[in-house]
GROMACS .gro file of C-alpha atoms in nm:
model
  195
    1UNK     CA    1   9.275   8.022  12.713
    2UNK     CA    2   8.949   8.200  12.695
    3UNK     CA    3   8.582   8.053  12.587
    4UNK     CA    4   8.237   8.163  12.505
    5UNK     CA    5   8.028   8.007  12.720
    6UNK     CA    6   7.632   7.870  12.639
    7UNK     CA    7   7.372   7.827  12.864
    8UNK     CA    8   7.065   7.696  12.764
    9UNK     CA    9   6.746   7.662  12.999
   10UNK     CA   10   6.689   7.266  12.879
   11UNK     CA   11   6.907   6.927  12.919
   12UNK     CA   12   7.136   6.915  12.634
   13UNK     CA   13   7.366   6.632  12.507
   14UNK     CA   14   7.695   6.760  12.419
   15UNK     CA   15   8.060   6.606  12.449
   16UNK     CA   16   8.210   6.721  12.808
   17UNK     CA   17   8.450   6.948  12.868
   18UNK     CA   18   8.856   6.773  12.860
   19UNK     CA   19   9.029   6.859  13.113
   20UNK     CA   20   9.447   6.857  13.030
   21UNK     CA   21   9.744   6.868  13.270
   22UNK     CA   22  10.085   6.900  13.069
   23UNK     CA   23  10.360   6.644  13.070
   24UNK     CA   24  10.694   6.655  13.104
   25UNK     CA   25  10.731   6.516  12.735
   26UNK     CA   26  10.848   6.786  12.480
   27UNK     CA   27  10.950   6.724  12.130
   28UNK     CA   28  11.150   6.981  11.985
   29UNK     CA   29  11.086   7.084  11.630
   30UNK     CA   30  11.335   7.444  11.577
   31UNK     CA   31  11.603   7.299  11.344
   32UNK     CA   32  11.620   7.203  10.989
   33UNK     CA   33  11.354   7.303  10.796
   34UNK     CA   34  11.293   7.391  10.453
   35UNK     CA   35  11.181   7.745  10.386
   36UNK     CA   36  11.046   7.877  10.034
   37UNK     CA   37  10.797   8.180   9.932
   38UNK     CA   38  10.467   8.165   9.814
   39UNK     CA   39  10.438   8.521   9.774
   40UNK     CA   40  10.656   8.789   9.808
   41UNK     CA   41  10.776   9.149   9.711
   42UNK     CA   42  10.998   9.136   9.581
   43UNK     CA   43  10.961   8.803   9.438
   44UNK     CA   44  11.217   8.539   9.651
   45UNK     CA   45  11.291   8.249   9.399
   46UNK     CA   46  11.549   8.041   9.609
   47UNK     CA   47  11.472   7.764   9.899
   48UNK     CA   48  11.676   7.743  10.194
   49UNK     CA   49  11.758   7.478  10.442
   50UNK     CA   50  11.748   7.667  10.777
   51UNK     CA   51  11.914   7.451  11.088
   52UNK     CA   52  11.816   7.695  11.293
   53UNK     CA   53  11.494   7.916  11.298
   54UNK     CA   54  11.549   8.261  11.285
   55UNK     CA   55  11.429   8.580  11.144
   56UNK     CA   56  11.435   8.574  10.753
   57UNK     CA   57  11.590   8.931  10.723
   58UNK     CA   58  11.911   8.730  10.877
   59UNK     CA   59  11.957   8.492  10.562
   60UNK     CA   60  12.234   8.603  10.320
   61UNK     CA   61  11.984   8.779  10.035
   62UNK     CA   62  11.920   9.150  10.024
   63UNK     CA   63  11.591   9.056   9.901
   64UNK     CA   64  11.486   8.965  10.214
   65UNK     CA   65  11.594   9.208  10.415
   66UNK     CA   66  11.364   9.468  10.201
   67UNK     CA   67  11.031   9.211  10.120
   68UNK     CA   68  10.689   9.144  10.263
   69UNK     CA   69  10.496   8.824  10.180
   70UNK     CA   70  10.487   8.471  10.274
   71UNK     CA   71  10.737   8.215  10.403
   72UNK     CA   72  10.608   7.846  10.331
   73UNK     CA   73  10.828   7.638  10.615
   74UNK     CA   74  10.823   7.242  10.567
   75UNK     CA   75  10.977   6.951  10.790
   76UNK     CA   76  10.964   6.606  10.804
   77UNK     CA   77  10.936   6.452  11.161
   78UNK     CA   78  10.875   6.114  11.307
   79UNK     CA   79  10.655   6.117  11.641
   80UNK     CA   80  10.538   5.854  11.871
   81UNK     CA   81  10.206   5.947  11.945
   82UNK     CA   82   9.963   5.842  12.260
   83UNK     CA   83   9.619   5.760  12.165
   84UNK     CA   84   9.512   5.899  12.546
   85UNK     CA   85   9.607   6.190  12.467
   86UNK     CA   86   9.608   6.581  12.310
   87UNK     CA   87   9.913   6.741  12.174
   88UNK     CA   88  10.002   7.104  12.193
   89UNK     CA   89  10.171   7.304  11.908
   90UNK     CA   90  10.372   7.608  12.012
   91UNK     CA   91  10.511   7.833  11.753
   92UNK     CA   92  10.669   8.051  11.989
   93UNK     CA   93  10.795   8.388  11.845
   94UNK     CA   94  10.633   8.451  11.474
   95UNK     CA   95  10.623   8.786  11.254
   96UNK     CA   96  10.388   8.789  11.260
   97UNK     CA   97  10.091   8.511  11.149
   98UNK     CA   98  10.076   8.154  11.095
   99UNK     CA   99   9.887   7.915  10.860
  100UNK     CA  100   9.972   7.579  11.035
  101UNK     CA  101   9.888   7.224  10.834
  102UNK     CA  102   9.976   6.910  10.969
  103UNK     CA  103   9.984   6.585  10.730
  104UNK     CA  104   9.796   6.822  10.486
  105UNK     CA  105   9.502   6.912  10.700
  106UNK     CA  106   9.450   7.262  10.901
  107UNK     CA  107   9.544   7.273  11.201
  108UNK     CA  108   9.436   7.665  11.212
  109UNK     CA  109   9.560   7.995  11.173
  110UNK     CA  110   9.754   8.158  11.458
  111UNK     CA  111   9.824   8.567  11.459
  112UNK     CA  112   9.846   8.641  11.862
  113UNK     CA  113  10.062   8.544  12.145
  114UNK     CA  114  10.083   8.243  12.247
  115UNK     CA  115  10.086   8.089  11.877
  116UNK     CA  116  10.010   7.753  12.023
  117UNK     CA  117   9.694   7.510  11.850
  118UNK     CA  118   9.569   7.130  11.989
  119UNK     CA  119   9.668   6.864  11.692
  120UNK     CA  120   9.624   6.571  11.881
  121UNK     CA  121   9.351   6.492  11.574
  122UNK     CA  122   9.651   6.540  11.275
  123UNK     CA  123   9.911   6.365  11.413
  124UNK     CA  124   9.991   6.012  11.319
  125UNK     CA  125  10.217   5.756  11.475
  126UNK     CA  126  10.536   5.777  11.260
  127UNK     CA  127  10.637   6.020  10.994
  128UNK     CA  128  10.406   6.359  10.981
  129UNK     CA  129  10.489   6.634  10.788
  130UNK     CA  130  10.433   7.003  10.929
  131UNK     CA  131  10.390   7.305  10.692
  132UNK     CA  132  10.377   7.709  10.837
  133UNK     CA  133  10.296   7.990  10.598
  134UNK     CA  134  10.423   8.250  10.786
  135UNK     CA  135  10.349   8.590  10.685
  136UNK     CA  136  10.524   8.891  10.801
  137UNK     CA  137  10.410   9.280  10.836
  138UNK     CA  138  10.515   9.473  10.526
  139UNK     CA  139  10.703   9.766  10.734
  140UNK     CA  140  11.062   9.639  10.580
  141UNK     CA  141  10.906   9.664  10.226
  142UNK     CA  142  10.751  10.039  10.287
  143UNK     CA  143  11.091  10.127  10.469
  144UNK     CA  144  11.263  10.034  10.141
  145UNK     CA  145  11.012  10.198   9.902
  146UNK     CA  146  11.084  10.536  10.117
  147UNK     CA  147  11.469  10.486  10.052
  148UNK     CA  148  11.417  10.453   9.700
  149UNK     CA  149  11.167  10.771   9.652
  150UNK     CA  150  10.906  10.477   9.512
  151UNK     CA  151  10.572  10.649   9.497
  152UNK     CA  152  10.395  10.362   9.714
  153UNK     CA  153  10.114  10.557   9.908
  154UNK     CA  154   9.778  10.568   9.644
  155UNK     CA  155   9.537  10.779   9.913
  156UNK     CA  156   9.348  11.082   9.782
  157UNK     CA  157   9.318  11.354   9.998
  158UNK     CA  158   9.447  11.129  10.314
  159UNK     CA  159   9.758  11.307  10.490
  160UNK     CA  160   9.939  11.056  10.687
  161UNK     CA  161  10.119  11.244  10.955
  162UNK     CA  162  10.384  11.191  11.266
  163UNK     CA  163  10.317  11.246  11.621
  164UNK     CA  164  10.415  11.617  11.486
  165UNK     CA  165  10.204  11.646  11.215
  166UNK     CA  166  10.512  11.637  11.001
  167UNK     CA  167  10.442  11.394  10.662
  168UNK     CA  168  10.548  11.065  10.810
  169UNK     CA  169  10.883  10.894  10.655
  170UNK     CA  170  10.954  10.548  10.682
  171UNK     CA  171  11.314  10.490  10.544
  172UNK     CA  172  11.505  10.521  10.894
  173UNK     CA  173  11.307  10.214  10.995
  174UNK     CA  174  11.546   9.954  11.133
  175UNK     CA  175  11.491   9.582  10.963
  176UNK     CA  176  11.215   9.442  11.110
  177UNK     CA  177  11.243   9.046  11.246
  178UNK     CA  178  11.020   8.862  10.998
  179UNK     CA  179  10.901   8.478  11.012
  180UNK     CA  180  10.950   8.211  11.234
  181UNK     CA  181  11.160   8.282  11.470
  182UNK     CA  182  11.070   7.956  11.748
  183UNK     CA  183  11.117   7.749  11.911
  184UNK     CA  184  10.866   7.504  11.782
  185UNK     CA  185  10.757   7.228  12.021
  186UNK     CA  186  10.512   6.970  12.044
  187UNK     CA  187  10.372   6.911  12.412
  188UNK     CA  188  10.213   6.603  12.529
  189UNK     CA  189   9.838   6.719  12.741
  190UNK     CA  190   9.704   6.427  12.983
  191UNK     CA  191   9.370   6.424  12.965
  192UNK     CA  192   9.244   6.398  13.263
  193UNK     CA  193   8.896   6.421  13.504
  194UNK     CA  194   8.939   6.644  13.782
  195UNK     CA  195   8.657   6.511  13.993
   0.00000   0.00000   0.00000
Protein backbone atom coordinates (compact mmCIF):
# COMPACT_ATOMS: atom_id res chain seq x y z
CA UNK A 1 0.00 0.00 0.00
CA UNK A 2 1.42 3.35 -0.74
CA UNK A 3 0.42 6.98 0.87
CA UNK A 4 0.99 10.62 0.43
CA UNK A 5 2.28 11.80 3.32
CA UNK A 6 1.61 15.64 5.07
CA UNK A 7 3.70 17.40 7.20
CA UNK A 8 2.74 20.45 8.57
CA UNK A 9 5.07 22.76 10.82
CA UNK A 10 2.03 23.19 13.67
CA UNK A 11 0.12 20.61 16.12
CA UNK A 12 -2.70 19.26 14.24
CA UNK A 13 -5.71 17.11 15.38
CA UNK A 14 -6.34 14.40 13.04
CA UNK A 15 -7.62 10.66 13.54
CA UNK A 16 -4.32 8.33 13.98
CA UNK A 17 -3.04 6.13 11.78
CA UNK A 18 -4.81 2.10 12.17
CA UNK A 19 -2.60 -0.18 12.27
CA UNK A 20 -4.07 -3.91 10.82
CA UNK A 21 -2.59 -7.42 11.16
CA UNK A 22 -4.69 -10.03 9.04
CA UNK A 23 -6.58 -12.94 10.46
CA UNK A 24 -6.86 -16.20 9.70
CA UNK A 25 -10.71 -15.63 8.93
CA UNK A 26 -11.55 -15.69 5.13
CA UNK A 27 -14.94 -15.70 3.65
CA UNK A 28 -15.10 -16.88 0.29
CA UNK A 29 -17.32 -15.12 -2.16
CA UNK A 30 -16.25 -16.91 -6.05
CA UNK A 31 -19.45 -18.95 -6.67
CA UNK A 32 -22.91 -18.18 -7.68
CA UNK A 33 -23.45 -14.97 -8.78
CA UNK A 34 -25.67 -13.30 -11.06
CA UNK A 35 -24.09 -11.62 -14.05
CA UNK A 36 -26.00 -9.16 -16.55
CA UNK A 37 -24.72 -6.15 -18.94
CA UNK A 38 -25.15 -2.69 -18.57
CA UNK A 39 -23.50 -1.88 -21.64
CA UNK A 40 -22.16 -3.74 -24.26
CA UNK A 41 -21.21 -4.18 -28.03
CA UNK A 42 -22.76 -5.92 -29.13
CA UNK A 43 -25.68 -5.54 -26.98
CA UNK A 44 -25.85 -8.90 -24.38
CA UNK A 45 -29.62 -9.20 -23.40
CA UNK A 46 -29.51 -12.51 -21.29
CA UNK A 47 -28.50 -12.94 -17.36
CA UNK A 48 -26.59 -15.76 -16.24
CA UNK A 49 -26.14 -17.57 -13.02
CA UNK A 50 -22.36 -18.24 -12.91
CA UNK A 51 -21.30 -20.97 -9.99
CA UNK A 52 -18.11 -20.35 -10.76
CA UNK A 53 -16.27 -17.06 -11.75
CA UNK A 54 -14.60 -17.15 -14.82
CA UNK A 55 -13.80 -15.22 -17.87
CA UNK A 56 -17.04 -14.14 -19.77
CA UNK A 57 -15.63 -15.12 -23.28
CA UNK A 58 -16.06 -18.85 -21.66
CA UNK A 59 -20.02 -18.64 -21.35
CA UNK A 60 -21.91 -20.43 -24.18
CA UNK A 61 -22.82 -17.02 -26.42
CA UNK A 62 -20.77 -15.95 -29.40
CA UNK A 63 -21.68 -12.58 -28.39
CA UNK A 64 -19.41 -12.60 -25.82
CA UNK A 65 -16.65 -13.93 -27.12
CA UNK A 66 -16.56 -10.83 -29.75
CA UNK A 67 -18.00 -7.72 -27.17
CA UNK A 68 -16.57 -4.97 -25.04
CA UNK A 69 -18.63 -3.26 -22.30
CA UNK A 70 -19.76 -3.86 -18.88
CA UNK A 71 -20.57 -6.91 -16.75
CA UNK A 72 -22.92 -5.91 -13.71
CA UNK A 73 -22.14 -9.07 -11.14
CA UNK A 74 -24.67 -9.34 -8.07
CA UNK A 75 -24.72 -11.79 -4.93
CA UNK A 76 -26.45 -12.10 -1.97
CA UNK A 77 -24.32 -13.06 1.15
CA UNK A 78 -24.86 -13.30 4.84
CA UNK A 79 -21.70 -12.18 7.03
CA UNK A 80 -21.02 -12.04 10.65
CA UNK A 81 -19.30 -9.01 11.08
CA UNK A 82 -16.85 -7.74 14.13
CA UNK A 83 -17.42 -4.29 15.21
CA UNK A 84 -13.36 -4.23 16.21
CA UNK A 85 -12.60 -4.56 13.17
CA UNK A 86 -11.75 -3.66 9.13
CA UNK A 87 -12.56 -5.97 6.36
CA UNK A 88 -10.60 -6.45 3.21
CA UNK A 89 -12.16 -6.98 -0.29
CA UNK A 90 -10.02 -8.85 -2.81
CA UNK A 91 -11.17 -9.15 -6.32
CA UNK A 92 -8.35 -11.09 -7.36
CA UNK A 93 -7.93 -11.47 -11.20
CA UNK A 94 -10.32 -8.77 -13.14
CA UNK A 95 -10.28 -7.66 -16.99
CA UNK A 96 -9.78 -5.44 -16.39
CA UNK A 97 -11.66 -2.62 -13.88
CA UNK A 98 -14.01 -2.72 -11.14
CA UNK A 99 -16.88 -0.53 -9.83
CA UNK A 100 -17.43 -2.23 -6.39
CA UNK A 101 -20.85 -1.26 -4.22
CA UNK A 102 -21.62 -2.85 -1.17
CA UNK A 103 -25.36 -2.60 0.33
CA UNK A 104 -25.72 0.16 -2.37
CA UNK A 105 -22.94 2.43 -1.31
CA UNK A 106 -19.28 2.74 -3.09
CA UNK A 107 -16.95 0.99 -1.94
CA UNK A 108 -14.52 2.44 -4.87
CA UNK A 109 -13.28 1.75 -8.12
CA UNK A 110 -10.42 -0.73 -8.56
CA UNK A 111 -8.31 -0.92 -12.13
CA UNK A 112 -4.66 -2.22 -10.81
CA UNK A 113 -3.27 -5.22 -9.14
CA UNK A 114 -4.11 -6.05 -6.20
CA UNK A 115 -7.99 -5.18 -6.75
CA UNK A 116 -8.47 -5.28 -3.04
CA UNK A 117 -10.63 -2.05 -1.08
CA UNK A 118 -11.32 -1.72 3.08
CA UNK A 119 -15.38 -2.09 3.57
CA UNK A 120 -15.35 -2.57 7.05
CA UNK A 121 -17.79 0.83 6.88
CA UNK A 122 -20.53 -1.09 4.24
CA UNK A 123 -20.83 -4.16 5.72
CA UNK A 124 -23.68 -5.06 7.99
CA UNK A 125 -24.20 -7.96 10.31
CA UNK A 126 -26.43 -10.33 8.27
CA UNK A 127 -27.48 -10.23 4.67
CA UNK A 128 -25.31 -7.61 2.38
CA UNK A 129 -25.55 -7.52 -1.08
CA UNK A 130 -22.29 -6.97 -3.30
CA UNK A 131 -22.51 -5.51 -6.87
CA UNK A 132 -19.10 -5.34 -9.48
CA UNK A 133 -19.38 -3.56 -12.79
CA UNK A 134 -16.66 -5.01 -14.35
CA UNK A 135 -15.50 -3.62 -17.48
CA UNK A 136 -13.23 -5.27 -19.86
CA UNK A 137 -10.63 -3.83 -22.62
CA UNK A 138 -12.30 -3.70 -26.03
CA UNK A 139 -9.36 -5.75 -27.91
CA UNK A 140 -11.97 -8.86 -28.52
CA UNK A 141 -14.44 -6.32 -30.09
CA UNK A 142 -11.62 -4.59 -32.52
CA UNK A 143 -10.28 -8.25 -33.21
CA UNK A 144 -13.78 -9.03 -34.49
CA UNK A 145 -14.39 -5.76 -36.41
CA UNK A 146 -10.92 -6.68 -38.34
CA UNK A 147 -12.44 -10.20 -39.22
CA UNK A 148 -15.40 -8.73 -40.55
CA UNK A 149 -13.60 -5.84 -42.80
CA UNK A 150 -15.87 -3.29 -40.38
CA UNK A 151 -14.43 0.12 -41.04
CA UNK A 152 -13.89 0.84 -37.13
CA UNK A 153 -10.72 3.16 -37.08
CA UNK A 154 -12.19 7.14 -37.63
CA UNK A 155 -8.40 8.88 -37.43
CA UNK A 156 -7.47 11.41 -40.12
CA UNK A 157 -4.17 11.38 -41.24
CA UNK A 158 -3.05 8.97 -38.13
CA UNK A 159 -1.21 5.71 -39.53
CA UNK A 160 -1.30 3.13 -36.93
CA UNK A 161 1.57 0.85 -37.62
CA UNK A 162 3.34 -2.63 -36.31
CA UNK A 163 6.67 -2.97 -34.84
CA UNK A 164 7.40 -3.08 -38.84
CA UNK A 165 5.73 -0.25 -39.89
CA UNK A 166 3.37 -2.56 -41.65
CA UNK A 167 -0.60 -1.18 -41.14
CA UNK A 168 -1.38 -3.00 -37.94
CA UNK A 169 -4.20 -5.93 -38.13
CA UNK A 170 -5.99 -7.08 -35.30
CA UNK A 171 -8.10 -10.16 -36.42
CA UNK A 172 -5.43 -12.96 -35.43
CA UNK A 173 -5.90 -11.73 -31.87
CA UNK A 174 -6.63 -14.71 -29.63
CA UNK A 175 -9.94 -14.12 -27.25
CA UNK A 176 -8.99 -12.10 -24.66
CA UNK A 177 -10.08 -13.22 -20.76
CA UNK A 178 -12.70 -10.59 -19.90
CA UNK A 179 -14.45 -9.94 -16.33
CA UNK A 180 -14.18 -11.37 -13.14
CA UNK A 181 -12.25 -13.97 -13.09
CA UNK A 182 -11.58 -14.30 -8.78
CA UNK A 183 -11.46 -15.46 -6.38
CA UNK A 184 -13.38 -12.99 -4.34
CA UNK A 185 -12.73 -12.97 -0.59
CA UNK A 186 -13.49 -11.01 2.29
CA UNK A 187 -10.54 -10.83 4.96
CA UNK A 188 -10.97 -10.01 8.50
CA UNK A 189 -7.90 -6.94 9.54
CA UNK A 190 -7.26 -6.71 13.51
CA UNK A 191 -6.80 -3.49 14.29
CA UNK A 192 -4.27 -3.20 16.30
CA UNK A 193 -1.54 -0.57 18.18
CA UNK A 194 1.88 -1.53 17.60
CA UNK A 195 3.40 0.37 20.46
Amino acid sequence: ESVILKTFFNDIKAEGWKYYSPSTETVDLSNNWELSFIDSDPVIEESYTVDTLASWTDIDNDSLKVNRGTGLYRKTFQFSKNPDSEYLLSLGDVRESAKVKINGKDAGTLYAVPFETKIGDLLQDGENIIEIEVTNLPANRIADYDRKGVEWRIFHEINFVSITYEPSQFDIWNIMPSGLLGPVTIKELIIFNPQ
